[in-house]
Short mmCIF file of C-alpha atoms and ligand atoms in Angstrom, two decimals:
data_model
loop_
_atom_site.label_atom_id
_atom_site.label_comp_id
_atom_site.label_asym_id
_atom_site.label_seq_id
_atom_site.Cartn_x
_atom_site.Cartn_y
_atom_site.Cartn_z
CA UNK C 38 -14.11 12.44 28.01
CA UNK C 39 -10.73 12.70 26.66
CA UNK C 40 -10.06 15.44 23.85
CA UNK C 41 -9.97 12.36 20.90
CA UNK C 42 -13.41 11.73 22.30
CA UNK C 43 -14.49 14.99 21.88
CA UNK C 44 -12.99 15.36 18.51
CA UNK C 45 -14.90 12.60 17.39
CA UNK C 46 -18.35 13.43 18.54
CA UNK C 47 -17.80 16.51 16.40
CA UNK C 48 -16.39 14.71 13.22
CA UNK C 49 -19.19 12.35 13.14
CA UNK C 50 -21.26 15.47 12.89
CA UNK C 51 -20.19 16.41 10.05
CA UNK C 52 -18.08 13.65 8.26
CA UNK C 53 -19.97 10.27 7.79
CA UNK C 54 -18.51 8.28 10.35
CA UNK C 55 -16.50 10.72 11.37
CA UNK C 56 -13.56 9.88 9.25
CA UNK C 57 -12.74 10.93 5.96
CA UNK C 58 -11.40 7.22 4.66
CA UNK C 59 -13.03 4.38 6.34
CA UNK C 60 -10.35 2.54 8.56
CA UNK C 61 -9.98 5.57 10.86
CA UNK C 62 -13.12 5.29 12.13
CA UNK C 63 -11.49 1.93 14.38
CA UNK C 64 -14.88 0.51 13.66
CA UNK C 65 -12.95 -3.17 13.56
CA UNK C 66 -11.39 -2.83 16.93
CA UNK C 67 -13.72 -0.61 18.89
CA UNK C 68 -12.96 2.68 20.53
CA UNK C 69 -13.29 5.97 19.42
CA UNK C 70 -9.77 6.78 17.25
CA UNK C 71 -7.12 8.36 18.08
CA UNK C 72 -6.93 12.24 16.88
CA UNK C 73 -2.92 12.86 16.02
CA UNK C 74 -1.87 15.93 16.55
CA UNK C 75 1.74 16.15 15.30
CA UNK C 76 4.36 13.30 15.12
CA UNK C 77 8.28 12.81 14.92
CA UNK C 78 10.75 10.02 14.08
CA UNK C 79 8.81 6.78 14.84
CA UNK C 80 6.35 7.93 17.48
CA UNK C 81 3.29 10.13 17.03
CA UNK C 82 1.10 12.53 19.83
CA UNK C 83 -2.54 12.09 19.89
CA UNK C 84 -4.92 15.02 20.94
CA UNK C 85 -3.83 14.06 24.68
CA UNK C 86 -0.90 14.63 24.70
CA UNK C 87 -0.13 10.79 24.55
CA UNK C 88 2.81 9.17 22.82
CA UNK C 89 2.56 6.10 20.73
CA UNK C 90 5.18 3.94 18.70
CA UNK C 91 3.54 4.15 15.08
CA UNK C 92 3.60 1.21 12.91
CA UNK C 93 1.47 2.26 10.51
CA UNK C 94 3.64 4.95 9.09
CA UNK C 95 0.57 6.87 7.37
CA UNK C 96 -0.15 3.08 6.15
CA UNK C 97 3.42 3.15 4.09
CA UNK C 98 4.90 6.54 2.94
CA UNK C 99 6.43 7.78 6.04
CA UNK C 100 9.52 5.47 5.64
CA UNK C 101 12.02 7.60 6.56
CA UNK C 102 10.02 8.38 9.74
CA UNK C 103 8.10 11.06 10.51
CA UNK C 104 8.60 15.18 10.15
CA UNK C 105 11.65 14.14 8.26
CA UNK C 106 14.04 17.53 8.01
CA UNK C 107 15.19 17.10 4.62
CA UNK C 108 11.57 16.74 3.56
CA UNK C 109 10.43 19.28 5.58
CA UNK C 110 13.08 21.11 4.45
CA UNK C 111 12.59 20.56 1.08
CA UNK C 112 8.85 21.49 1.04
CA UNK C 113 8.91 24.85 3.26
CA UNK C 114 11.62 26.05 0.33
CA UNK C 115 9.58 24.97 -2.41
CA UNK C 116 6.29 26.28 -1.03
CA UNK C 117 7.26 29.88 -0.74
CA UNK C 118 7.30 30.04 -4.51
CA UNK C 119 4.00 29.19 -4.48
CA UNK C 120 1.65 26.33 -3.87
CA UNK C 121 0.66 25.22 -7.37
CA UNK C 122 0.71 27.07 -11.13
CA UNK C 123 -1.43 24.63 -13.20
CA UNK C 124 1.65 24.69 -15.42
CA UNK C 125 4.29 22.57 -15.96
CA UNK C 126 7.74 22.72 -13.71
CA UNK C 127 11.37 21.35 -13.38
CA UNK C 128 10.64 19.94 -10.47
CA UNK C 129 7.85 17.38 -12.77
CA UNK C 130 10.77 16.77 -14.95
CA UNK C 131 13.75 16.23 -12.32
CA UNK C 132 10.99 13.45 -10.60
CA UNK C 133 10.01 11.39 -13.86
CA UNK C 134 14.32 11.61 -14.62
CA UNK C 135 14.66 9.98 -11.03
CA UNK C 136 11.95 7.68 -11.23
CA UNK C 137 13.22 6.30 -14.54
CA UNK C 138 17.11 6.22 -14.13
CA UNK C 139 15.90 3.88 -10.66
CA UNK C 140 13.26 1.94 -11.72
CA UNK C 141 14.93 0.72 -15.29
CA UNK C 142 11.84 -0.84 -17.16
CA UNK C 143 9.89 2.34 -16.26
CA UNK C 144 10.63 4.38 -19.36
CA UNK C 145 7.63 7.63 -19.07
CA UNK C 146 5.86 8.06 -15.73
CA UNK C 147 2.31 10.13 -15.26
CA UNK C 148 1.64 11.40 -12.24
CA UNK C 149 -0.81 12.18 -9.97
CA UNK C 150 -2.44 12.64 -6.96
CA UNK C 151 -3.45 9.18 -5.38
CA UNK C 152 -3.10 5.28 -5.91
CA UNK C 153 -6.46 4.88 -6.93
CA UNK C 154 -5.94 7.40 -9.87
CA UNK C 155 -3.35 5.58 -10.64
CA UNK C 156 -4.74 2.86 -10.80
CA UNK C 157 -7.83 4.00 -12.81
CA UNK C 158 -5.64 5.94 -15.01
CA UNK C 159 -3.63 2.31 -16.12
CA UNK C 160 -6.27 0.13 -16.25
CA UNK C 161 -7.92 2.63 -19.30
CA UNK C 162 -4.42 3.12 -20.71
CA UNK C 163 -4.20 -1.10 -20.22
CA UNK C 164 -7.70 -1.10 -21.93
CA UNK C 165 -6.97 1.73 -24.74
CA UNK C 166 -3.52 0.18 -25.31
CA UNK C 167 -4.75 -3.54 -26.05
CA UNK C 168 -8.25 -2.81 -27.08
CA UNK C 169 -9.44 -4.90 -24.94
CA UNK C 170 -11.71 -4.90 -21.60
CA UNK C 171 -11.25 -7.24 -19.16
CA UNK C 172 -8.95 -7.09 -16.47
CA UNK C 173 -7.97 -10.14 -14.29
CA UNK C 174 -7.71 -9.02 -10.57
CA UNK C 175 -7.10 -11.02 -7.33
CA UNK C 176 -9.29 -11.34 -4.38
CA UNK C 177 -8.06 -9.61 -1.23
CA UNK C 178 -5.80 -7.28 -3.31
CA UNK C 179 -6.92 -3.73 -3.09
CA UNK C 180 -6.48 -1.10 -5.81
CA UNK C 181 -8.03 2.23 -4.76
CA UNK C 182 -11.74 2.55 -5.12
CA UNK C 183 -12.18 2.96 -8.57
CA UNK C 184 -15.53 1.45 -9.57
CA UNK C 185 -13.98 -1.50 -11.37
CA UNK C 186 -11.47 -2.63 -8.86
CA UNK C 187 -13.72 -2.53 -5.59
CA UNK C 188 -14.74 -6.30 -6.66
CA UNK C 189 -13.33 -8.81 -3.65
CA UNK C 190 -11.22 -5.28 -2.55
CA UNK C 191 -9.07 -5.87 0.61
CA UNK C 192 -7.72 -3.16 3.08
CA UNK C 193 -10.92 -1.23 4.41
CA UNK C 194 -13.49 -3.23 2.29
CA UNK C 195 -12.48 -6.56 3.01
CA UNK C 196 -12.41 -5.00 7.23
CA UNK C 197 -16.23 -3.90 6.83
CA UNK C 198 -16.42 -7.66 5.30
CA UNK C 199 -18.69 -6.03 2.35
CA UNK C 200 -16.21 -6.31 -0.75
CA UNK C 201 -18.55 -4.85 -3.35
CA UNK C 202 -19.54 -1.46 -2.38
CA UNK C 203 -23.01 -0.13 -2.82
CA UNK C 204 -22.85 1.78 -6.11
CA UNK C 205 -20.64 0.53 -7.91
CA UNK C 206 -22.50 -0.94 -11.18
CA UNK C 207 -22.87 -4.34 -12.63
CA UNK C 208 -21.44 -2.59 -16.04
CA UNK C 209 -18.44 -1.42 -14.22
CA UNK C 210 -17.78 -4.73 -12.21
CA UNK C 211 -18.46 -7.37 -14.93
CA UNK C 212 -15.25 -6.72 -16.23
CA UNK C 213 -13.00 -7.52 -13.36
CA UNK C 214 -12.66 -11.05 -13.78
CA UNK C 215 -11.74 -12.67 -10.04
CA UNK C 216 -8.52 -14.72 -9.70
CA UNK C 217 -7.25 -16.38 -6.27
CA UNK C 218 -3.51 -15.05 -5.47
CA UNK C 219 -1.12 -17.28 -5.33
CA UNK C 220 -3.23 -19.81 -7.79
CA UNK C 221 -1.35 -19.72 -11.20
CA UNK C 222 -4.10 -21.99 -12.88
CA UNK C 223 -7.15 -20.23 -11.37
CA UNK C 224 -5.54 -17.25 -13.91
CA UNK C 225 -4.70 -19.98 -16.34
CA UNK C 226 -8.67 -20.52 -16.92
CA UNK C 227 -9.64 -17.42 -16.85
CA UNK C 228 -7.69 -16.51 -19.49
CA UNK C 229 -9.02 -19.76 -21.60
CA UNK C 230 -12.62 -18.90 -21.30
CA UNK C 231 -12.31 -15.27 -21.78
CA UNK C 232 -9.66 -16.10 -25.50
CA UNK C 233 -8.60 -12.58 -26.48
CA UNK C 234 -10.35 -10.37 -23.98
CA UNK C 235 -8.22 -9.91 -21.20
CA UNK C 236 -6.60 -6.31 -21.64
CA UNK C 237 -4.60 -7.13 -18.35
CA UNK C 238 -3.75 -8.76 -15.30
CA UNK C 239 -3.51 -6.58 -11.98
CA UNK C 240 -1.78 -7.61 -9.01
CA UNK C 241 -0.25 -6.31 -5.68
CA UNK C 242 3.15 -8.23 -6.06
CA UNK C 243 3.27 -8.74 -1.87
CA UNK C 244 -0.39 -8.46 -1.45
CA UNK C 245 -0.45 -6.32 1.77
CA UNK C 246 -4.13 -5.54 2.08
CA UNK C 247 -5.38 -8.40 3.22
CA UNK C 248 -2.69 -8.44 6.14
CA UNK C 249 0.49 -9.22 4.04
CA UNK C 250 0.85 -12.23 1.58
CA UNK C 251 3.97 -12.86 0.03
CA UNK C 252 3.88 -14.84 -3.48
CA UNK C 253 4.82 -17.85 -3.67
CA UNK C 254 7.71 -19.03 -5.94
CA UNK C 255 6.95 -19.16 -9.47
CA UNK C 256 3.62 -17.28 -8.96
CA UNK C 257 4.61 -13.77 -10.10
CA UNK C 258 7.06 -15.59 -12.90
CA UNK C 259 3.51 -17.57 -14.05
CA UNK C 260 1.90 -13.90 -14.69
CA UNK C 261 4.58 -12.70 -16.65
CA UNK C 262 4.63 -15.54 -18.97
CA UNK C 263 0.83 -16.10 -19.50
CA UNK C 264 0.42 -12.51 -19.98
CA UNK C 265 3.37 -12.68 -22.70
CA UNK C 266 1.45 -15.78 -24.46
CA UNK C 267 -2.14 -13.93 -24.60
CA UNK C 268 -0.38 -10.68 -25.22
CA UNK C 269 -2.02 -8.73 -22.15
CA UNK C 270 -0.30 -6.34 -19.65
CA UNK C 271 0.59 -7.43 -16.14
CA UNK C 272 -0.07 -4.35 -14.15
CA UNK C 273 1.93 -4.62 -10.86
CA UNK C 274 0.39 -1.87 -8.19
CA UNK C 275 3.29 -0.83 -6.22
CA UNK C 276 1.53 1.25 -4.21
CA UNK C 277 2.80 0.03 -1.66
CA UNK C 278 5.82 -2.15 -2.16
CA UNK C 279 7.18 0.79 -4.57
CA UNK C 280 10.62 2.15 -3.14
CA UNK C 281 9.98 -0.22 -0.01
CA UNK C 282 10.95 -3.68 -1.08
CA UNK C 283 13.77 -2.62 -2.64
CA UNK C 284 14.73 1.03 -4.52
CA UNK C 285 13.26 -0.77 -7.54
CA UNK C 286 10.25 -2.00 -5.61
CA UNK C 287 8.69 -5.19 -6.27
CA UNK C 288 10.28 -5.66 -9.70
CA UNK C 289 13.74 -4.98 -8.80
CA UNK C 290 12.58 -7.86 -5.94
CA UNK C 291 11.83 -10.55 -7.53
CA UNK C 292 13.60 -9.78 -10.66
CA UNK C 293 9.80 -9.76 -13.08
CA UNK C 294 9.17 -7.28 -14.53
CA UNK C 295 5.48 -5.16 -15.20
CA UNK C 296 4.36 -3.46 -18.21
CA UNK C 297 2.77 -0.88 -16.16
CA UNK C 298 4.00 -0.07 -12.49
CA UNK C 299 1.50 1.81 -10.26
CA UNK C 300 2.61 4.10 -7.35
CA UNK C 301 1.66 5.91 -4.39
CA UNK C 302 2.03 6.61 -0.39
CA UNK C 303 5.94 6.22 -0.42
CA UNK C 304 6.00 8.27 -3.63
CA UNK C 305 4.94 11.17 -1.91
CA UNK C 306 6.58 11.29 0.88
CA UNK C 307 3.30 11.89 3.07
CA UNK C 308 1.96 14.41 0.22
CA UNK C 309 -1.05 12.77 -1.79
CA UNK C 310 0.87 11.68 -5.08
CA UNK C 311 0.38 8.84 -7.67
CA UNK C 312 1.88 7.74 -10.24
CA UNK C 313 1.88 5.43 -13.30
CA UNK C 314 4.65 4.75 -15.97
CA UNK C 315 5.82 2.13 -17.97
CA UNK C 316 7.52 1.36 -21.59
CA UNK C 317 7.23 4.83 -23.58
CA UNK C 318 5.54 2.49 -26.57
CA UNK C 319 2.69 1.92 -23.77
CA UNK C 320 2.79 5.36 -22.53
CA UNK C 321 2.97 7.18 -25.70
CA UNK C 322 -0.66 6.19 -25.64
CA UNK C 323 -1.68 8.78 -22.90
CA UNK C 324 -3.29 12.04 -24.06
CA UNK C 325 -1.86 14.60 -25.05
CA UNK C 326 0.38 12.16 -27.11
CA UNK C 327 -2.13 9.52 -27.48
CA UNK C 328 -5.90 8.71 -27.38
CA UNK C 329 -6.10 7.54 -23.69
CA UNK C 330 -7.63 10.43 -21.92
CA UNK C 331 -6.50 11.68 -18.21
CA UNK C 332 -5.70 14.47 -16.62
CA UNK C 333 -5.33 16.29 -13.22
CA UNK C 334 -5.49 19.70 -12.11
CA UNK C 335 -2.84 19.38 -9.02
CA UNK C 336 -0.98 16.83 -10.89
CA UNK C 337 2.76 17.09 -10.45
CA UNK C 338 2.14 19.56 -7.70
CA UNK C 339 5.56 21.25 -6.79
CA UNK C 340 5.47 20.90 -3.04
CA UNK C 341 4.28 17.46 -3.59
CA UNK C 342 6.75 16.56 -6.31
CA UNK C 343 9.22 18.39 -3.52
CA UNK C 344 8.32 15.99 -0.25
CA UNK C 345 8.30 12.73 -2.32
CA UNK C 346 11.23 13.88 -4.43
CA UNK C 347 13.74 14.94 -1.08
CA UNK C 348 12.12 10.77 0.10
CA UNK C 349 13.13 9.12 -2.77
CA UNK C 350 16.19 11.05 -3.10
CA UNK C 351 17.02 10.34 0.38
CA UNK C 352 16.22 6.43 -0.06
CA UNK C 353 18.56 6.66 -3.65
CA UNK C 354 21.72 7.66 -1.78
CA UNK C 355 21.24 5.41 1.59
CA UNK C 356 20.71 1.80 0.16
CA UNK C 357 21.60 0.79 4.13
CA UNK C 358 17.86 2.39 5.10
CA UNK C 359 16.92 -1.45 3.38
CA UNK C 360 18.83 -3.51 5.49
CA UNK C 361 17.91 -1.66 8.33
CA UNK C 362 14.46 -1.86 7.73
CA UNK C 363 14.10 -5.30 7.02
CA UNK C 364 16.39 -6.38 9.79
CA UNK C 365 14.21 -5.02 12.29
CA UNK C 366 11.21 -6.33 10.77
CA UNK C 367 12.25 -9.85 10.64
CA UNK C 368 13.53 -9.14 14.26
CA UNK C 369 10.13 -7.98 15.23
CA UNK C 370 8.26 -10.92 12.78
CA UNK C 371 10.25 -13.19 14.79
CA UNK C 372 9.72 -12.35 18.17
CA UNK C 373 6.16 -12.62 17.76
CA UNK C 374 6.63 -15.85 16.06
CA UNK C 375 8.48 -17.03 19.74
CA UNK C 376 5.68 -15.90 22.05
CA UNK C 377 2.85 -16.21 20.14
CA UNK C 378 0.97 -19.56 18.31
CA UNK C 379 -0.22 -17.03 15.48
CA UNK C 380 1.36 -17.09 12.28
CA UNK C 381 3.59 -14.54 11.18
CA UNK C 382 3.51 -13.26 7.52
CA UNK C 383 6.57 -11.20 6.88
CA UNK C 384 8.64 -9.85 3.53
CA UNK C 385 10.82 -7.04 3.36
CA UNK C 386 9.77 -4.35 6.33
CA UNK C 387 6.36 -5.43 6.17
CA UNK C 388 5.13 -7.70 8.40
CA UNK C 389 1.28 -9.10 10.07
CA UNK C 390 0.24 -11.33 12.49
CA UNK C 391 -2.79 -13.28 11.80
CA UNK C 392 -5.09 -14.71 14.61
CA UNK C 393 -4.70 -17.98 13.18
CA UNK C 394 -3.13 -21.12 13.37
CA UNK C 395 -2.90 -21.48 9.46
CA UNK C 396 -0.63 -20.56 6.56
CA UNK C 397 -1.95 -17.41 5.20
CA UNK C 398 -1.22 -17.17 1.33
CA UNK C 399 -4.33 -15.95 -0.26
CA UNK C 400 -7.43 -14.23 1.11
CA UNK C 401 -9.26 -17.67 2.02
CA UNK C 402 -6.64 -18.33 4.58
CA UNK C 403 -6.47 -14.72 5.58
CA UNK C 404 -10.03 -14.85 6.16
CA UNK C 405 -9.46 -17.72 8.49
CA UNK C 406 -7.89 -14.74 11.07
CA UNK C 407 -9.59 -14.05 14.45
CA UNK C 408 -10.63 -10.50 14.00
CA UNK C 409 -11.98 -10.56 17.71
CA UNK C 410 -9.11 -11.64 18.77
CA UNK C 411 -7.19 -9.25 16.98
CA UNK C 412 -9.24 -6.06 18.40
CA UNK C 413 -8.18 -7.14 21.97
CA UNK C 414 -4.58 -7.37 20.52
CA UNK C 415 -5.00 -4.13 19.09
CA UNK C 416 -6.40 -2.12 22.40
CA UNK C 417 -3.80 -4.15 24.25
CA UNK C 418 -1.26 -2.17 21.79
CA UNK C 419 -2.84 1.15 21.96
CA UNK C 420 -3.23 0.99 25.62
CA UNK C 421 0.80 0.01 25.91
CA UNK C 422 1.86 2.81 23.57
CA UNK C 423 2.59 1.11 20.34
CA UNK C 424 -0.15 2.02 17.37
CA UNK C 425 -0.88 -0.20 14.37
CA UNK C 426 -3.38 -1.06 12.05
CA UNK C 427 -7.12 -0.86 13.39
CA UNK C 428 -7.82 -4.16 11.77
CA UNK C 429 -6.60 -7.60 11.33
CA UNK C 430 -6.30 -7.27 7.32
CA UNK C 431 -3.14 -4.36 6.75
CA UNK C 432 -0.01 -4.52 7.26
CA UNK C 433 2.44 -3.25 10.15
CA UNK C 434 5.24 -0.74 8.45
CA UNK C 435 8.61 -0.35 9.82
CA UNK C 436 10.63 2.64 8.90
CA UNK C 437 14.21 3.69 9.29
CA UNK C 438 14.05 5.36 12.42
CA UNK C 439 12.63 2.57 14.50
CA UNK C 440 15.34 1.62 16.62
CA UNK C 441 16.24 -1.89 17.84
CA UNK C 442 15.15 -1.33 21.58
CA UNK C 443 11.88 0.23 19.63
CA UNK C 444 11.38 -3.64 18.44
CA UNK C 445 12.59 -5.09 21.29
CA UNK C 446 10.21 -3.30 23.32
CA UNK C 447 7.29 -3.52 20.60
CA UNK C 448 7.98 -8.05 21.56
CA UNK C 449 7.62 -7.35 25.41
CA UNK C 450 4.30 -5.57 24.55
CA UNK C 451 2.89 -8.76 22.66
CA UNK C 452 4.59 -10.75 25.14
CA UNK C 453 2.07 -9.09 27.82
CA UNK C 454 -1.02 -9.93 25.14
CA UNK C 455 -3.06 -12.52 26.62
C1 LIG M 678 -3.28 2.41 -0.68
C2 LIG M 678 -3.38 1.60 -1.92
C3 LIG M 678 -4.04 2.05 -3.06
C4 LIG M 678 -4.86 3.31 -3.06
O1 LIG M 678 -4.09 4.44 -2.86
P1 LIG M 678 -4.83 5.78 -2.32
O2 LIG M 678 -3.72 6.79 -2.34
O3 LIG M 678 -5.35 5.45 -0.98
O4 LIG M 678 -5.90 6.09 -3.29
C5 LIG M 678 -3.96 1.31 -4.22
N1 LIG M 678 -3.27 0.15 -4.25
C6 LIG M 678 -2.62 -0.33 -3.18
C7 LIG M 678 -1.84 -1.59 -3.30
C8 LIG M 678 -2.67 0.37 -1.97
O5 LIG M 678 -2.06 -0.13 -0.89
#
């Protein structure tokens, strides 16, 4: 048995399914998972001693590769003053200053320790705000595992194909209201039979948890403006495209703008951090300054504020680490394209082939994927060196330390998949 073998006959012992968050258990592809031991640049070192090419990035934050030195750097400094105070710091103060001098129409930011509480944390200030309950969502796009948003989830829900989790109550899931991404009108009627109701509309503006969808023109410009007539909030969760599409994520983008911006993963820089922010008249709202309650113990934690501060800080003063990335992903997106019949989604550095012969633009189509075929793709990976997602429906991350011959060597790989 190999030591990852090992590892995980002991996890499942004593974690259920021996993972603590469901997609590490490779459940979708088969195998027992990989246990990493350490990791550096764009490869990471399993409990083997083997080496593999990492696409997944820690599924997004680890965009300036891994083990980082100016992050490192940054956190071993901050951390021998001590690990948290429950009290508020500079270093709380210098992050919300750089968040808001680079993401303009962010004006206040909250934050805290992971996208879901994020994302909980705006939908109640969305809620308190408008006085209002509903909240429009789309199928496939995942938002944490707050009760209300694990409706039609993607990412690890929409892998185990059972979208509504066990537990989650009809009170707390009859007011997510079901859109279909990409379909303007299907948001259109909603809104008409549910006249003053809807506190807000939430979307992943590149849905990338149901492999990656990019929206389609006019679909992100449709939000704005029906939220504008029926005077609710269009929530964009940047959890992921935050800081990775562009600087300015998502909004900066595609040039439309959110009312409320959710963050996470790249925030961090691979500490757990969250954050929410938006216009200061919206955010005045939170407690202690307004009546929308939330709070957080570790919030704003100084060697977390320090890892995804020396990140963001990094990714302010190198605008090049964009090019770069996207480059290589659209060199990588289109050598698959060449040997491959599968269709290619790709925007920005994220990128995922789908084991299908169809357009993929909403979760439909996505569903329309091979997943068998895809867990032979994936062990064909693994077993060549090159790790990515254990299922068909994330997305594959490039960061700025993959190198062209990285790519280029990623193609003959695929090239090989039969
Ligand atoms: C990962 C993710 C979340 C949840 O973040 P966690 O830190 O895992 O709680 C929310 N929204 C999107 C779009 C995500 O990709």
């Amino acid at each position: 048995m190999t030591e990852s073998e090992l590892l995980f006959d002991r996890a499942k012992k004593v974690m259920p399914g021996g993972v603590n968050s469901p997609v590490r258990a490779f459940n979708a592809v088969g195998g027992a998972p990989r246990f990493i031991k350490s990791a550096k640049g764009a490869r990471i070192y399993d409990a083997d001693g083997r080496e593999y090419l990492d696409y997944i990035g820690s599924w997004g934050p680890m965009i300036l590769g891994h083990a980082n030195e100016k992050v490192l750097d940054a956190v071993s400094k901050t951390m021998a003053n001590g690990l948290s105070f429950g009290a508020a710091t500079e270093l709380e103060v210098i992050m919300g200053e750089l968040i808001t001098s680079i993401v303009k129409p962010i004006e206040m930011i909250r934050m805290v320790n992971s996208g879901t509480e994020a994302v909980m944390s705006a939908i109640r200030l969305a809620r308190g705000y408008t006085q209002r309950e509903k909240i429009i969502k789309f199928a496939g796009c995942y938002h944490g595992h707050s009760d209300a948003m694990l409706v039609k989830a993607g990412s690890g829900a929409l892998t185990n194909s059972n979208p509504d989790s066990s537990g989650v109550t009809k009170g707390a899931a009859k007011d997510t209201l079901l859109a279909q991404y990409n379909d303007i009108n299907s948001v259109a009627e909603l809104f008409d039979s549910n006249k003053g109701e809807i506190a807000a509309v939430i979307v992943e503006p590149v849905a990338a948890n149901m492999g990656v969808v990019p929206p389609q023109k006019g679909f992100l410009e449709g939000l704005r403006k029906l939220c504008d007539e029926q005077n609710a909030l269009l929530i964009f969760d940047e959890v992921i495209t935050g800081f990775r599409l562009a600087l300015g994520g998502a909004m900066e983008y595609f040039n439309v703008n959110a009312d409320l911006v959710t963050y996470g993963k790249i925030i961090g820089g691979g500490m757990p951090v969250g954050a929410y922010g938006g216009r200061r008249e919206i955010m005045s709202h939170v407690s202690p300054t307004g009546s929308v309650y939330q709070a957080g113990t570790l919030s704003g934690n100084p060697v977390a504020m320090a890892a995804g501060l020396a990140t963001l800080t990094e990714l302010k003063n190198n605008p090049q680490v964009y090019t770069n990335i996207n480059t290589m992903a659209s060199r990588l997106a289109d050598g698959i394209r060449k040997h491959t019949k599968y269709t290619v989604n790709n925007i920005g550095s994220l990128l995922c082939t789908f084991f299908t012969d169809q357009n993929v633009y909403n979760y439909e189509t996505a569903r329309t994927s091979d997943t068998k075929r895809y867990a032979s793709y994936f062990n064909h990976m693994l077993d060549n060196g090159v790790y990515i997602a254990p299922a068909q429906f994330e997305a594959m991350f490039v960061s700025n330390v993959h190198t062209n011959e990285d790519i280029d060597k990623t193609i003959e790989i695929i090239k090989k998949f039969k």
